[in-house]
Coordinates of C-alpha atoms in Angstrom, one line a residue:
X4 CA -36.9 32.2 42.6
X5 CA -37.4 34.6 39.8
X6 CA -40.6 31.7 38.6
X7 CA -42.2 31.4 42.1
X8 CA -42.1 35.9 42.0
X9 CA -43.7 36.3 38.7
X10 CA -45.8 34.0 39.7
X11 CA -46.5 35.8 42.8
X12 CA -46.7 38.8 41.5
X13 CA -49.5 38.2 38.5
X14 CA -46.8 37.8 35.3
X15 CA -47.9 34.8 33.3
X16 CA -45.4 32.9 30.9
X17 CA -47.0 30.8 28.4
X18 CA -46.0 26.9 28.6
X19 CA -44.9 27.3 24.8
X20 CA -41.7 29.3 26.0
X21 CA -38.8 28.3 28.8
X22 CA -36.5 30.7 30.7
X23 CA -33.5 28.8 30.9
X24 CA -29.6 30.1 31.9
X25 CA -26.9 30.2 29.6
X26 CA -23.2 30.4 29.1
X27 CA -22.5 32.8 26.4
X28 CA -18.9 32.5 24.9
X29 CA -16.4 35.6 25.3
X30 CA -12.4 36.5 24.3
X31 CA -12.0 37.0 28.2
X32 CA -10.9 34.1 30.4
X33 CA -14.5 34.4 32.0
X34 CA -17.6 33.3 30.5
X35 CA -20.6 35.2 30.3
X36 CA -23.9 34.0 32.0
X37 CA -27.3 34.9 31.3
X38 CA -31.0 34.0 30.8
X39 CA -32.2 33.3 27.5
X40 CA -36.2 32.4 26.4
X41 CA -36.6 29.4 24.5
X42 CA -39.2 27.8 22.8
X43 CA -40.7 24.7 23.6
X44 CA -43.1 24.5 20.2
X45 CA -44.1 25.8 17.3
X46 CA -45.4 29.4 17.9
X47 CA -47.6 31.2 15.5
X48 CA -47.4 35.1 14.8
X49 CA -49.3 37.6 16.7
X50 CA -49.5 34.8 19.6
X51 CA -49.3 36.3 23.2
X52 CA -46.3 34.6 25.1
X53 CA -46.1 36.8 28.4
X54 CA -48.5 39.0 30.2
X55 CA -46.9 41.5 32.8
X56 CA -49.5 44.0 35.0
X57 CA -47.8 47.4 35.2
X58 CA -48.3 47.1 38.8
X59 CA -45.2 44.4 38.6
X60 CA -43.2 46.4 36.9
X61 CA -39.9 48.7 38.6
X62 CA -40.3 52.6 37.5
X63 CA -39.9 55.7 39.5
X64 CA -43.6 56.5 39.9
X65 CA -43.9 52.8 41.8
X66 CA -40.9 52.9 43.8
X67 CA -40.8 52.9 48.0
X68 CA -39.6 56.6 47.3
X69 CA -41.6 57.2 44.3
X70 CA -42.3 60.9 45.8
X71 CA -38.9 61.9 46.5
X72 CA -37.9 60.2 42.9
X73 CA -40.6 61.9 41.0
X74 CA -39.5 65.5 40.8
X75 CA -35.6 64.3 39.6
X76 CA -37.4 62.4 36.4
X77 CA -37.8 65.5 34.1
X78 CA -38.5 65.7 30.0
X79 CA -35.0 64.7 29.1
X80 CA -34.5 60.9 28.7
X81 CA -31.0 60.9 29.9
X82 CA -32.3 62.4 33.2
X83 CA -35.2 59.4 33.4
X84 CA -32.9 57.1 32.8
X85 CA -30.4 57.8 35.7
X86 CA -33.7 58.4 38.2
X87 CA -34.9 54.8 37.5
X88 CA -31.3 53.9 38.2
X89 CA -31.9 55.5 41.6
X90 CA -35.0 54.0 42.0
X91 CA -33.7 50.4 41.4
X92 CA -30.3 51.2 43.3
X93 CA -33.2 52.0 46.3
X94 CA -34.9 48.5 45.7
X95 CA -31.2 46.9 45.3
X96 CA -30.3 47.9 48.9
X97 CA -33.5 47.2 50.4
X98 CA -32.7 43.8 49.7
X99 CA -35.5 41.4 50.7
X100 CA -37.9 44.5 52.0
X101 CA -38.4 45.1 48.2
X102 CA -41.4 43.8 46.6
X103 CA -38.9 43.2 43.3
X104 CA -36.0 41.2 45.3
X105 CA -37.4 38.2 43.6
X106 CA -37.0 39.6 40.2
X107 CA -33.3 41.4 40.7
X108 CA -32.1 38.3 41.8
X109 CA -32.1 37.4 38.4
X110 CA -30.3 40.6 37.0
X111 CA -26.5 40.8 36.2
X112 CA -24.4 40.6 39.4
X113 CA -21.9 42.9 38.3
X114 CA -21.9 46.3 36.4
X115 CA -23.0 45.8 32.6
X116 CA -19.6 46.5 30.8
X117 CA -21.5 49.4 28.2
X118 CA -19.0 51.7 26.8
X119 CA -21.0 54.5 28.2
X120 CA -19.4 53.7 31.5
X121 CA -16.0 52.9 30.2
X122 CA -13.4 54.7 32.7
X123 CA -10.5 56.6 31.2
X124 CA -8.2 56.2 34.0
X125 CA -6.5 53.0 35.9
X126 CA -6.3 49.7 34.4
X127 CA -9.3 48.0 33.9
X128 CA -10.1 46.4 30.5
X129 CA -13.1 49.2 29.9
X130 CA -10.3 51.9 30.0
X131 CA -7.6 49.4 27.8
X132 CA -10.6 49.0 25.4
X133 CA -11.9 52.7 25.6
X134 CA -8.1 53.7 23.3
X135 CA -8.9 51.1 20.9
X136 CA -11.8 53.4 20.2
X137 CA -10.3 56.6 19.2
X138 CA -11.4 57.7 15.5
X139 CA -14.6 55.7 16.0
X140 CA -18.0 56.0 16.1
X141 CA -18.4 54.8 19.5
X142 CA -16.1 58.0 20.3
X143 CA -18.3 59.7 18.7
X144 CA -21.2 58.7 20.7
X145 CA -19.2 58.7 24.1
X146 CA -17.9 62.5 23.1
X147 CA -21.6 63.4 22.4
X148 CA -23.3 62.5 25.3
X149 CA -20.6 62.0 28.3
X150 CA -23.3 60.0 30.6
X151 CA -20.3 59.5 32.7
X152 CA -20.0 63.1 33.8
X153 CA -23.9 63.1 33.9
X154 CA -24.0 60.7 36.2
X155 CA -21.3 61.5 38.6
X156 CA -23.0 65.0 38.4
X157 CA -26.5 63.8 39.4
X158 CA -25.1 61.3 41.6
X159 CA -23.5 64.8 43.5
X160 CA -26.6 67.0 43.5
X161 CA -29.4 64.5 43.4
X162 CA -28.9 61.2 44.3
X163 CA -26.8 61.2 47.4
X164 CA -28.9 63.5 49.6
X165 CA -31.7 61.8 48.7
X166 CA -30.0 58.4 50.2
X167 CA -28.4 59.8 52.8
X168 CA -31.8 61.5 53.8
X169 CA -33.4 58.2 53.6
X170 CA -30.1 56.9 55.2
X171 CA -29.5 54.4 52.6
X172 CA -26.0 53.6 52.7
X173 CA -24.5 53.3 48.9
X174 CA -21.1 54.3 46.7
X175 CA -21.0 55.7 43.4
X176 CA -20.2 52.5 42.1
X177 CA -23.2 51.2 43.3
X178 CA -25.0 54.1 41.0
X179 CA -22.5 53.2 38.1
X180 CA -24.3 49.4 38.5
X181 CA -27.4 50.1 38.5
X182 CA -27.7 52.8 35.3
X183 CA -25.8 49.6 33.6
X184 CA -28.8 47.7 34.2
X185 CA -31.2 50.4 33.5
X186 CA -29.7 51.2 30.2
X187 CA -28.9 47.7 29.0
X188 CA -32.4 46.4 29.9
X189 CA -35.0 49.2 30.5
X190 CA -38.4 49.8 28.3
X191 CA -40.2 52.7 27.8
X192 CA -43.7 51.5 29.3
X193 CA -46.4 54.4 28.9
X194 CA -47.2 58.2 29.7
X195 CA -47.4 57.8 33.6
X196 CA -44.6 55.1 34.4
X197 CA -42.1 56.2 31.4
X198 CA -38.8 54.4 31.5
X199 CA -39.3 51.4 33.5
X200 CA -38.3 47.6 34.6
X201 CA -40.2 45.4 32.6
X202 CA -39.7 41.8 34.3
X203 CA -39.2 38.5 32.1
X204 CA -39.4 41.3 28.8
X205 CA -36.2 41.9 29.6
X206 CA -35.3 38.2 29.2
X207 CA -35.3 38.3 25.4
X208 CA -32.1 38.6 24.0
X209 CA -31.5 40.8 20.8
X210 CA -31.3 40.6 17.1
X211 CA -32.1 42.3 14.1
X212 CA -34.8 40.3 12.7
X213 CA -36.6 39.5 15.8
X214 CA -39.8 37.3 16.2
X215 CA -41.7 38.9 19.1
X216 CA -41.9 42.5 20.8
X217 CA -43.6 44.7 23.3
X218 CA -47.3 45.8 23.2
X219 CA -48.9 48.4 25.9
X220 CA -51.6 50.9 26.0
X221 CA -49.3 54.0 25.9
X222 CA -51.9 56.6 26.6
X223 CA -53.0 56.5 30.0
X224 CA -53.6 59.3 32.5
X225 CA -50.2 60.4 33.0
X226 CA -51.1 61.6 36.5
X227 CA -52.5 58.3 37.7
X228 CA -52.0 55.6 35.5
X229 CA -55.5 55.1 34.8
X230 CA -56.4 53.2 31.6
X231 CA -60.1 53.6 31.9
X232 CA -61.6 57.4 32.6
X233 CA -60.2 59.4 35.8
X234 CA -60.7 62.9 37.4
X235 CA -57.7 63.8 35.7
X236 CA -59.5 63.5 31.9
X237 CA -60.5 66.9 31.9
X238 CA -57.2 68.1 32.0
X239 CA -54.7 69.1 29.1
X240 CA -53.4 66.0 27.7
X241 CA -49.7 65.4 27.6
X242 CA -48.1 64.4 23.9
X243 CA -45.8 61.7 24.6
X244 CA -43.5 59.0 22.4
X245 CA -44.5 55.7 21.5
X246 CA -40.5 54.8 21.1
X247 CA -39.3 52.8 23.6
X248 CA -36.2 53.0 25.2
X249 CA -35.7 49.3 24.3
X250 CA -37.2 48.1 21.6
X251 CA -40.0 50.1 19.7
X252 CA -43.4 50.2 22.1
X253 CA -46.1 49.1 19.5
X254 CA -49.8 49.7 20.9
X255 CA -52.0 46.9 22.3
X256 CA -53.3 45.1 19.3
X257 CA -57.0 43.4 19.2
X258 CA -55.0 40.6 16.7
X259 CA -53.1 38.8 19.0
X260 CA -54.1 35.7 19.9
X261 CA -54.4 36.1 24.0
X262 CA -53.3 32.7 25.5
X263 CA -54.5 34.3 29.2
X264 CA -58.5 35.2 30.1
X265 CA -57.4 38.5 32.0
X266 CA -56.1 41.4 29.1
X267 CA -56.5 44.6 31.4
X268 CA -53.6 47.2 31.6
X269 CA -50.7 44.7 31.0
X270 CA -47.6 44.7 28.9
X271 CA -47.5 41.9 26.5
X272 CA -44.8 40.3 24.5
X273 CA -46.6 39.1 21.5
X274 CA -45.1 37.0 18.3
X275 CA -44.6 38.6 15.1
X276 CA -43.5 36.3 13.2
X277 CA -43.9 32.3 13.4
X278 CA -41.3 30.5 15.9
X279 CA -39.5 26.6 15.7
X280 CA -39.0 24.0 18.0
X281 CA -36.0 24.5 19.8
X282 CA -35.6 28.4 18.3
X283 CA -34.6 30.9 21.0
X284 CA -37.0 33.4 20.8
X285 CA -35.5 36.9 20.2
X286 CA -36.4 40.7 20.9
X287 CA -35.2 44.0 18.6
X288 CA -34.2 46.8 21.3
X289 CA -34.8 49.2 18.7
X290 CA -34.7 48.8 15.0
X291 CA -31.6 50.1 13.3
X292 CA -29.5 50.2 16.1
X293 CA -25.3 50.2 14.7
X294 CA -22.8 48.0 16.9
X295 CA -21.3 51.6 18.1
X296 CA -24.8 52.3 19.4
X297 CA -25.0 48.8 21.0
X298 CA -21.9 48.9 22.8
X299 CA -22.5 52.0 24.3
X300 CA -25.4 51.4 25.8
X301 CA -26.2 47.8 25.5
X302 CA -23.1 46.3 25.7
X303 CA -22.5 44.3 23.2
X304 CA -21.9 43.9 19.7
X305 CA -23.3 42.0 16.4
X306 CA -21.0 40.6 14.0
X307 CA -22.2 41.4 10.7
X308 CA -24.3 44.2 11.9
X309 CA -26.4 45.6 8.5
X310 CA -26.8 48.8 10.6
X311 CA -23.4 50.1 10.7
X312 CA -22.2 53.1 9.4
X313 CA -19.4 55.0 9.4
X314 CA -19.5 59.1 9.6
X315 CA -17.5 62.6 9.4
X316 CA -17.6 65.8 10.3
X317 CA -17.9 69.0 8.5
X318 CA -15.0 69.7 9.6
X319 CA -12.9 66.6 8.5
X320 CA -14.7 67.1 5.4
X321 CA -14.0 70.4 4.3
X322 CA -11.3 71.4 6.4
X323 CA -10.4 74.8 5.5
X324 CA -12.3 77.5 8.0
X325 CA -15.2 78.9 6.7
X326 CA -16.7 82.5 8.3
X327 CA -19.9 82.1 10.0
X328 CA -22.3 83.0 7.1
X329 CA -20.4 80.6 4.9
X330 CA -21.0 77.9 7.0
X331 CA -25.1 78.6 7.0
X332 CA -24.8 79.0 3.2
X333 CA -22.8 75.8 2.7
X334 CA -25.4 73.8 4.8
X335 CA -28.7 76.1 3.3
X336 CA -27.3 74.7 0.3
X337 CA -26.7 70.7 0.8
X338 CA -30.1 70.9 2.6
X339 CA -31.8 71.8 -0.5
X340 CA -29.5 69.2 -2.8
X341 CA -30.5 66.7 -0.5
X342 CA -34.2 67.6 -1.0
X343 CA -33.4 67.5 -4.5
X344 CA -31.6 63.9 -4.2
X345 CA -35.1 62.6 -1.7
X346 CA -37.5 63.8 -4.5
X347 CA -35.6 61.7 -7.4
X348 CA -34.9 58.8 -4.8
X349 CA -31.6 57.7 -6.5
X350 CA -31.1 53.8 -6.0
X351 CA -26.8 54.7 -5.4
X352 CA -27.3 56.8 -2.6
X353 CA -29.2 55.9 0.7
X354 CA -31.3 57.8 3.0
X355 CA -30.1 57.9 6.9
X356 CA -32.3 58.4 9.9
X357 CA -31.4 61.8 11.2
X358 CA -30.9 61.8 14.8
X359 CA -33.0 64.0 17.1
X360 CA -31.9 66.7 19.7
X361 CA -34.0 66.7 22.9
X362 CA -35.6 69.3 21.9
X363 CA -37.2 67.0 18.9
X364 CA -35.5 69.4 16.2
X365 CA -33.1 67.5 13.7
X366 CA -29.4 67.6 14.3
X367 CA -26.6 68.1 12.5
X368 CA -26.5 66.1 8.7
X369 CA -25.6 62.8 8.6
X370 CA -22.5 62.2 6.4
X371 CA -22.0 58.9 6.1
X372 CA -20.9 55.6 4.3
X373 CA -23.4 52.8 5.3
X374 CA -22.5 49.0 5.6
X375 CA -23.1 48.5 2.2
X376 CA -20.5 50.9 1.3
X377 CA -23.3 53.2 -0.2
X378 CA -22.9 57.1 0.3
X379 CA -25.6 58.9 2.4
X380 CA -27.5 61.7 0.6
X381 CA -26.1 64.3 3.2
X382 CA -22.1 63.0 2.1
X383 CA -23.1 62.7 -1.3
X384 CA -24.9 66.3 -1.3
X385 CA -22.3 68.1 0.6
X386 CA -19.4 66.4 -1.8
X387 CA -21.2 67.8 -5.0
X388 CA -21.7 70.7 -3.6
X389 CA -17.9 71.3 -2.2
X390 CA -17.3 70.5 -6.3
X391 CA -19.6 72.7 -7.7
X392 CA -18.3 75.6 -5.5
X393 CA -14.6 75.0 -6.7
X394 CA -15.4 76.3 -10.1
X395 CA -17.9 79.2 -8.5
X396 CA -16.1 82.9 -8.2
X397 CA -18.5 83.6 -5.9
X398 CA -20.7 82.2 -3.5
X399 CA -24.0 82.4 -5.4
X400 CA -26.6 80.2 -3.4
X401 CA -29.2 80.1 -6.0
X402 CA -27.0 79.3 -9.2
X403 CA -25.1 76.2 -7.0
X404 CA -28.4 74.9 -6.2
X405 CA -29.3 75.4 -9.8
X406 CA -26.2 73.6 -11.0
X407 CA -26.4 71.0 -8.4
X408 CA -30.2 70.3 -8.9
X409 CA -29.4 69.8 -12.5
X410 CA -26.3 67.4 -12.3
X411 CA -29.0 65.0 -9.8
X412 CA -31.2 64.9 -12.9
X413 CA -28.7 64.3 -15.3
X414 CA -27.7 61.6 -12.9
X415 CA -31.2 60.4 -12.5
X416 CA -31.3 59.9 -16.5
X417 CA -28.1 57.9 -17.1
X418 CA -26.1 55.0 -16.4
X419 CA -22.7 54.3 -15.6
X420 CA -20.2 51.2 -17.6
X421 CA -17.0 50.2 -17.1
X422 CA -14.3 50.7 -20.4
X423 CA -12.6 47.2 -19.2
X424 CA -10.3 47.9 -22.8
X425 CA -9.4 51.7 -22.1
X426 CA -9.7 51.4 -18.6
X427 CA -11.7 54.3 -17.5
X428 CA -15.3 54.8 -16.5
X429 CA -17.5 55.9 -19.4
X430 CA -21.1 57.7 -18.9
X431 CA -23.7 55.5 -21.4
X432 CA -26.9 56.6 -21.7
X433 CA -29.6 54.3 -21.0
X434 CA -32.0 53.0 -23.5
X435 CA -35.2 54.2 -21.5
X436 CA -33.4 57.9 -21.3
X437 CA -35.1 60.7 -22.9
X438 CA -32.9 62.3 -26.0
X439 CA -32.3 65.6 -24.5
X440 CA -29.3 64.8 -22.4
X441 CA -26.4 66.0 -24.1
X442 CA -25.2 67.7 -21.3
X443 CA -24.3 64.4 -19.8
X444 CA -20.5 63.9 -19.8
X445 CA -20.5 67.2 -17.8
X446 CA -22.3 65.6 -15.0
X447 CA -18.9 62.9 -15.2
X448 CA -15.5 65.2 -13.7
X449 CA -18.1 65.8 -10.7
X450 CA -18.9 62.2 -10.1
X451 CA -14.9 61.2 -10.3
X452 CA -14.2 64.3 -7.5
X453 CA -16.9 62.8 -5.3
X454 CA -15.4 59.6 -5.4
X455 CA -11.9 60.4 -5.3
X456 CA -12.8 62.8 -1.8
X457 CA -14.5 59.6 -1.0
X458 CA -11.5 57.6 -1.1
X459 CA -9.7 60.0 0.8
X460 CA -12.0 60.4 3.6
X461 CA -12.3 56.6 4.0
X462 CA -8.3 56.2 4.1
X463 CA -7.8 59.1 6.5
X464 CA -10.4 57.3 8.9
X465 CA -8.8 53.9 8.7
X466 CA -5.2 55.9 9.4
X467 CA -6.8 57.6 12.3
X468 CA -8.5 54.2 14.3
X469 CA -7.2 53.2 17.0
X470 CA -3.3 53.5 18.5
X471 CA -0.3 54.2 16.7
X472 CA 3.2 52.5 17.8
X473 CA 3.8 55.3 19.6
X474 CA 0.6 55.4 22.0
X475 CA 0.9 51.3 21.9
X476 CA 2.1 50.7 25.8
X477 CA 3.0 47.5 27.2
X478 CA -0.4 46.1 27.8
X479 CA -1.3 47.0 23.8
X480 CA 1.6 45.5 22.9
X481 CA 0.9 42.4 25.0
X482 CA -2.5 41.6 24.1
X483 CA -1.0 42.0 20.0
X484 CA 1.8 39.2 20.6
X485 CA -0.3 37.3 22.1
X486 CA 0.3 34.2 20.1
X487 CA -0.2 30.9 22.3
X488 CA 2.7 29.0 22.4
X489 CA 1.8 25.9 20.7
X490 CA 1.6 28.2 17.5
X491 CA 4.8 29.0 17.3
X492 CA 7.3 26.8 15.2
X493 CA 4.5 25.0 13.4
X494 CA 4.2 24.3 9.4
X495 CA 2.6 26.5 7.1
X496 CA 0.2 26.0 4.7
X497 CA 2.7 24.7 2.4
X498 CA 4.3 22.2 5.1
X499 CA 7.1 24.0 5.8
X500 CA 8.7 24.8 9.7
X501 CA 7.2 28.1 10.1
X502 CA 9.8 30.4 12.6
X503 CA 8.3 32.2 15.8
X504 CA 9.1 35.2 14.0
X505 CA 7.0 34.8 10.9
X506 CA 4.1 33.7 13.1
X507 CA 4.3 36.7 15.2
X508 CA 4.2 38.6 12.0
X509 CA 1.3 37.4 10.7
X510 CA -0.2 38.4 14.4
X511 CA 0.3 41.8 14.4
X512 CA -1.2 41.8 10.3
X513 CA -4.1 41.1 12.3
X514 CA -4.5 44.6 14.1
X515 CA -4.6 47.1 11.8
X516 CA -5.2 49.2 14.1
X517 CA -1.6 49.6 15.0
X518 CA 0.4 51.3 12.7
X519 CA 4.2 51.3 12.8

């Protein structure tokens, strides 16, 4: 069905490439099934595989109630997001009326377990899972942007006199189904559509080091969707994002090599990089992406995942209260360490992407460990800073900076060894060094403070994941002893009868999440 409506509907799908269903392995007693794009060749780079006319795809400005729709859609991306989930919960329930029942016939059947939706209450495995969380970053992320409350709250005020005026009969679970899809499979298409359904791009699966993407003219009139010149030209443009709500929206490129006579106002998947026979072909919903960010809004997670990172506070950091002007002074003065740190470009340290409020202005620092185990400029700022200040009477913003600027330079010009004979770390200078360091072993009690609160700060946040004993109920508990029975009783490594009791033992090592 989904085949015969693409081909209906003006989407063409190069022969190179198959759309073909698959059973994706899981821990639950149910398998997974999905669609998956496959090739059937060799594919070259920058090779056009699907061409999809934006008048195929699902957004709010082509909906059957595009004009009620349009007004909820405002600047913020959480608020697109849930009125395209409106829009396709409209199309869901028109059933075969909709011009897209061809295509949704091919979506997930059931709600798309992202964390984001994870219920506190009852027992569903979302909730069970959701206390597994506590001291991660996905409660971090969940505590940040509570889309649940969002969206029972513009389910409330916006959605459900809209469908009751249109008398479309629907629940709120039926809302909670559709954002699933929305945020698990949506694109960010261009200035007049915005967050949209892309059909058959939303086919590819993800990985890191993916071999094809999405292209589209971004700037079109963002009143009509006109490509080519319109009335509206005259008017003030609107600035808008080429970043995609899956995947990063690259513009149109003249290089690709177009497989399909007809390349007006389309999105295009095109190859960038060369493809096997027999390779599933794969799609990056957005580069650097950490498994805490999957799961919460993808669903899923990637073992291995370069892109993880762990992160604290200011508060877990420095935990004794600081008086309002402190606070700006303490930050005033990592910011201009960590300027210090970015000028030098130290090869230790690393540099994180700083997220973005909605308003486009950085948030707060991010002090973090990457998955490398490499400290982030902001941690590593803020720690030499916090060691600085303990030998300052007073809080003298220009002579920490000072101080601090000078210990990054020092570190800049020397090297670190290891004493394997006296066992301590000793601070070499480095043949290619200039002579006038001799202020170098100062630069050393900083270093061992930063990574002593280093080591502190990581085994606080492995104490604080996940339940305790006492938290643990009889589910937890359950799903820890879970040891199939043919395990129990058999011989060890060294061949000898191995009791139930020493095999349960070795179960619960496993979880060190639980701590007794």
């Amino acid at each position: 069905m989904l085949l015969d409506w693409c081909s209906t509907n003006g989407i063409k799908i190069d022969s190179n490439i198959a759309l073909v269903d698959t059973i994706r392995s899981s821990d639950s007693e149910a398998a997974i099934q999905g669609i998956a794009v496959m090739s059937k060749s060799s594919i070259s780079p920058l090779t056009t595989l699907v061409q999809i006319p934006k008048s195929a795809i699902l957004s709010v400005r082509s909906c059957r109630l595009s004009s009620a729709l349009d007004s909820l859609s405002d600047q913020m991306e959480e608020q697109q997001s849930m009125a395209l989930a409106l829009a396709l919960l409209i199309e869901i329930k028109s059933g075969g009326l909709s011009r897209w029942h061809g295509y949704m016939q091919s979506l997930p059947p059931s709600t798309v377990q992202i964390a984001a939706l994870w219920e506190m209450e009852g027992g569903c495995d979302g909730g069970h899972a959701l206390r597994w969380c506590k001291g991660t970053e996905v409660e971090k992320i969940l505590v940040r942007e509570h889309i649940e409350n969002s969206l029972t709250e513009f389910w409330t005020n916006a959605a459900q006199p809209l469908l009751s005026t249109a008398n479309i009969q629907a629940e709120y679970g039926d809302m909670r189904y559709a954002y699933s899809l929305v945020s698990s499979r949506a694109f960010y298409v261009d200035a007049y559509h915005g967050i949209s359904m892309v059909p058959i791009a939303d086919a590819f699966n993800h990985i890191e080091e993916n071999q094809i993407h999405l292209e589209t003219d971004y700037d079109v009139c963002s009143t009509c969707g006109s490509l080519d010149v319109c009335e509206h030209d005259e008017e003030e443009p609107i600035e808008g994002s080429n970043q995609g709500q899956k995947g990063t929206l690259k513009p149109r490129t003249s290089q690709a090599q177009h497989r399909f006579t007809d390349d007006s106002d389309m999105c295009e998947m095109v190859t960038n990089a060369p493809i096997k026979l027999g390779d599933e072909v794969f799609n990056c919903y957005d580069s650097g992406l950490p498994n805490a960010q999957l799961l919460c809004h993808y669903g899923f997670l990637l073992e291995g995942n370069s892109n993880d990172l762990v992160t604290w506070s200011l508060d877990e950091i420095i935990p004794i209260p600081l008086a309002r002007h402190q606070h700006a002074e303490l930050l005033s003065i990592v910011r201009a360490c960590v300027h210090q740190l970015l000028s030098h470009k130290l090869d230790i340290l690393y540099n994180p992407p700083v997220p973005t409020s909605s308003t486009g202005k950085p948030v707060e620092l991010v002090f973090g460990v990457n998955a490398e185990g490499t400290l982030s400029t902001h941690l590593f700022s803020l720690l030499l800073v916090a060691s600085v200040m303990r030998q300052q009477d007073v809080w003298d913003v220009d002579s920490i900076t000072r101080l601090c600027t000078n210990i990054v330079l020092i570190i800049q010009e020397v090297g670190y060894s290891v004493d394997e004979r006296g066992g301590h770390n000793d601070m070499v200078v480095e043949d290619s060094a200039p002579p006038n360091i001799a202020h170098a072993p100062n630069a050393l009690p900083f270093l061992r403070r930063i990574c002593t609160a280093v080591q502190n700060l990581c085994a606080d946040k492995i104490i604080g994941i996940g339940l305790n004993a006492t938290e643990a109920d009889e589910k937890d508990w359950g799903d820890i002893l879970d040891v199939e029975y043919s395990t129990l009783g058999q011989q060890n490594e060294d061949g000898d009868h191995q009791s139930s009791v020493e095999t349960i033992l070795k179960e619960i090592g496993r979880h060190p999440g639980l701590k007794l």
